[in-house]
Short mmCIF file of C-alpha atoms in Angstrom, two decimals:
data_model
loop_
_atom_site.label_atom_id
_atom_site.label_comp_id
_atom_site.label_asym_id
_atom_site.label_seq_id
_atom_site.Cartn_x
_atom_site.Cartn_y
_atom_site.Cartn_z
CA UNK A 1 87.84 24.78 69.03
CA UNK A 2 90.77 23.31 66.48
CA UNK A 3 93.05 20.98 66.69
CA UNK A 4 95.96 19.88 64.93
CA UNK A 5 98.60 17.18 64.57
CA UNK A 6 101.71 17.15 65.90
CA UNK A 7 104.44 15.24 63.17
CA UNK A 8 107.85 14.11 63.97
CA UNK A 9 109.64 16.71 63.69
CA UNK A 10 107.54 18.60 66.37
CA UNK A 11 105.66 20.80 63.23
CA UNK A 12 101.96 21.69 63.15
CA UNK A 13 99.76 23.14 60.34
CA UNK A 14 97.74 26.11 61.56
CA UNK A 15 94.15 25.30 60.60
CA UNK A 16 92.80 27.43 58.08
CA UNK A 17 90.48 29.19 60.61
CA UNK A 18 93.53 29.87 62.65
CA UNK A 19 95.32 31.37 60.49
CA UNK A 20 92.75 33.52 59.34
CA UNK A 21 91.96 34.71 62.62
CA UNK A 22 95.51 35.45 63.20
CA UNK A 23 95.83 37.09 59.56
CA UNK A 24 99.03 35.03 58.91
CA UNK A 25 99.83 33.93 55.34
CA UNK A 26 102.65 31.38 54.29
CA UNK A 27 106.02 33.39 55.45
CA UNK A 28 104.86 35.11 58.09
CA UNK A 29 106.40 34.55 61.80
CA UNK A 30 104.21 33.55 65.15
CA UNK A 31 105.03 34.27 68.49
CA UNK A 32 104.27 31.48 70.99
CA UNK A 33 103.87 33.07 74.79
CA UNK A 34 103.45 30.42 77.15
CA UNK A 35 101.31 30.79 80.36
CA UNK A 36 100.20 28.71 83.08
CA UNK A 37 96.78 28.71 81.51
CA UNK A 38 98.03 27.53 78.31
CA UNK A 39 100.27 29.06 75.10
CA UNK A 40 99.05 31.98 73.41
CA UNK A 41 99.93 32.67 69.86
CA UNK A 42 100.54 36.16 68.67
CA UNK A 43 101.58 37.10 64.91
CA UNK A 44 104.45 38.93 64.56
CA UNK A 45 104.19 42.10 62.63
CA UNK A 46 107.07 43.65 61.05
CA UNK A 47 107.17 46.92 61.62
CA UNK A 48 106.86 47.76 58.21
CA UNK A 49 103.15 47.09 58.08
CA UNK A 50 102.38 50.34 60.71
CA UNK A 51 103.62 52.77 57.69
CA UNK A 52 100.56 54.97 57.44
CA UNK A 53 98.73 53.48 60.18
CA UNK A 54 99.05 56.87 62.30
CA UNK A 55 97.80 60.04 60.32
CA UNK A 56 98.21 63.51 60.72
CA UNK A 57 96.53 66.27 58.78
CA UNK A 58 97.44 69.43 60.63
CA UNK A 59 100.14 71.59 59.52
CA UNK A 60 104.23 70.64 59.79
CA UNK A 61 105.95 70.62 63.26
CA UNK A 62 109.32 71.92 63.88
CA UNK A 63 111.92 69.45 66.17
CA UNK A 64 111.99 72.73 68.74
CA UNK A 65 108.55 72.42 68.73
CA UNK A 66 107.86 68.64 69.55
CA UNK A 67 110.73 68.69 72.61
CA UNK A 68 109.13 71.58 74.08
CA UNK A 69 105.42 69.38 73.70
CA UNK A 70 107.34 66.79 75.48
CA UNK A 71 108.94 69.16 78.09
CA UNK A 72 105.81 70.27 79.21
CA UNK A 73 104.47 66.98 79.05
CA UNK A 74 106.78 65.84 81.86
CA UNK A 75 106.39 68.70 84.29
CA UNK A 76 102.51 68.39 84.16
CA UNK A 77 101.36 65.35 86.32
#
């Protein structure tokens, strides 16, 4: 468990631990959700950072090919 202070102005310093967990570096946002258990914090992640995160090695897809993919998709169920 961490804790940290709260100042004046309502500001707190992640600890170090935190932040690392979190993977947040100076700059970055944080998302506060509160619950009735507590407040989670979430980073947020620009989406930016999910540029190559999905690969694909097979061979180019036409546009007529990916809406029929998805018609199909939607009459199957």
């Amino acid at each position: 468990m961490f804790e940290s202070r709260i100042t004046v102005k309502g500001q707190t310093t992640l600890p170090k631990p935190v932040r690392d967990s979190l993977e947040v570096k100076p700059g970055d946002k944080v998302r506060y959700v509160i619950l009735e258990e507590g407040v989670l914090i979430m980073p947020v992640r620009p989406t930016s950072r999910l540029f190559g995160s999905l690969k694909y090695d097979g061979p180019a897809v036409s546009l007529e090919d990916m809406e029929r993919a998805i018609a199909e998709g939607a009459t199957e169920g």
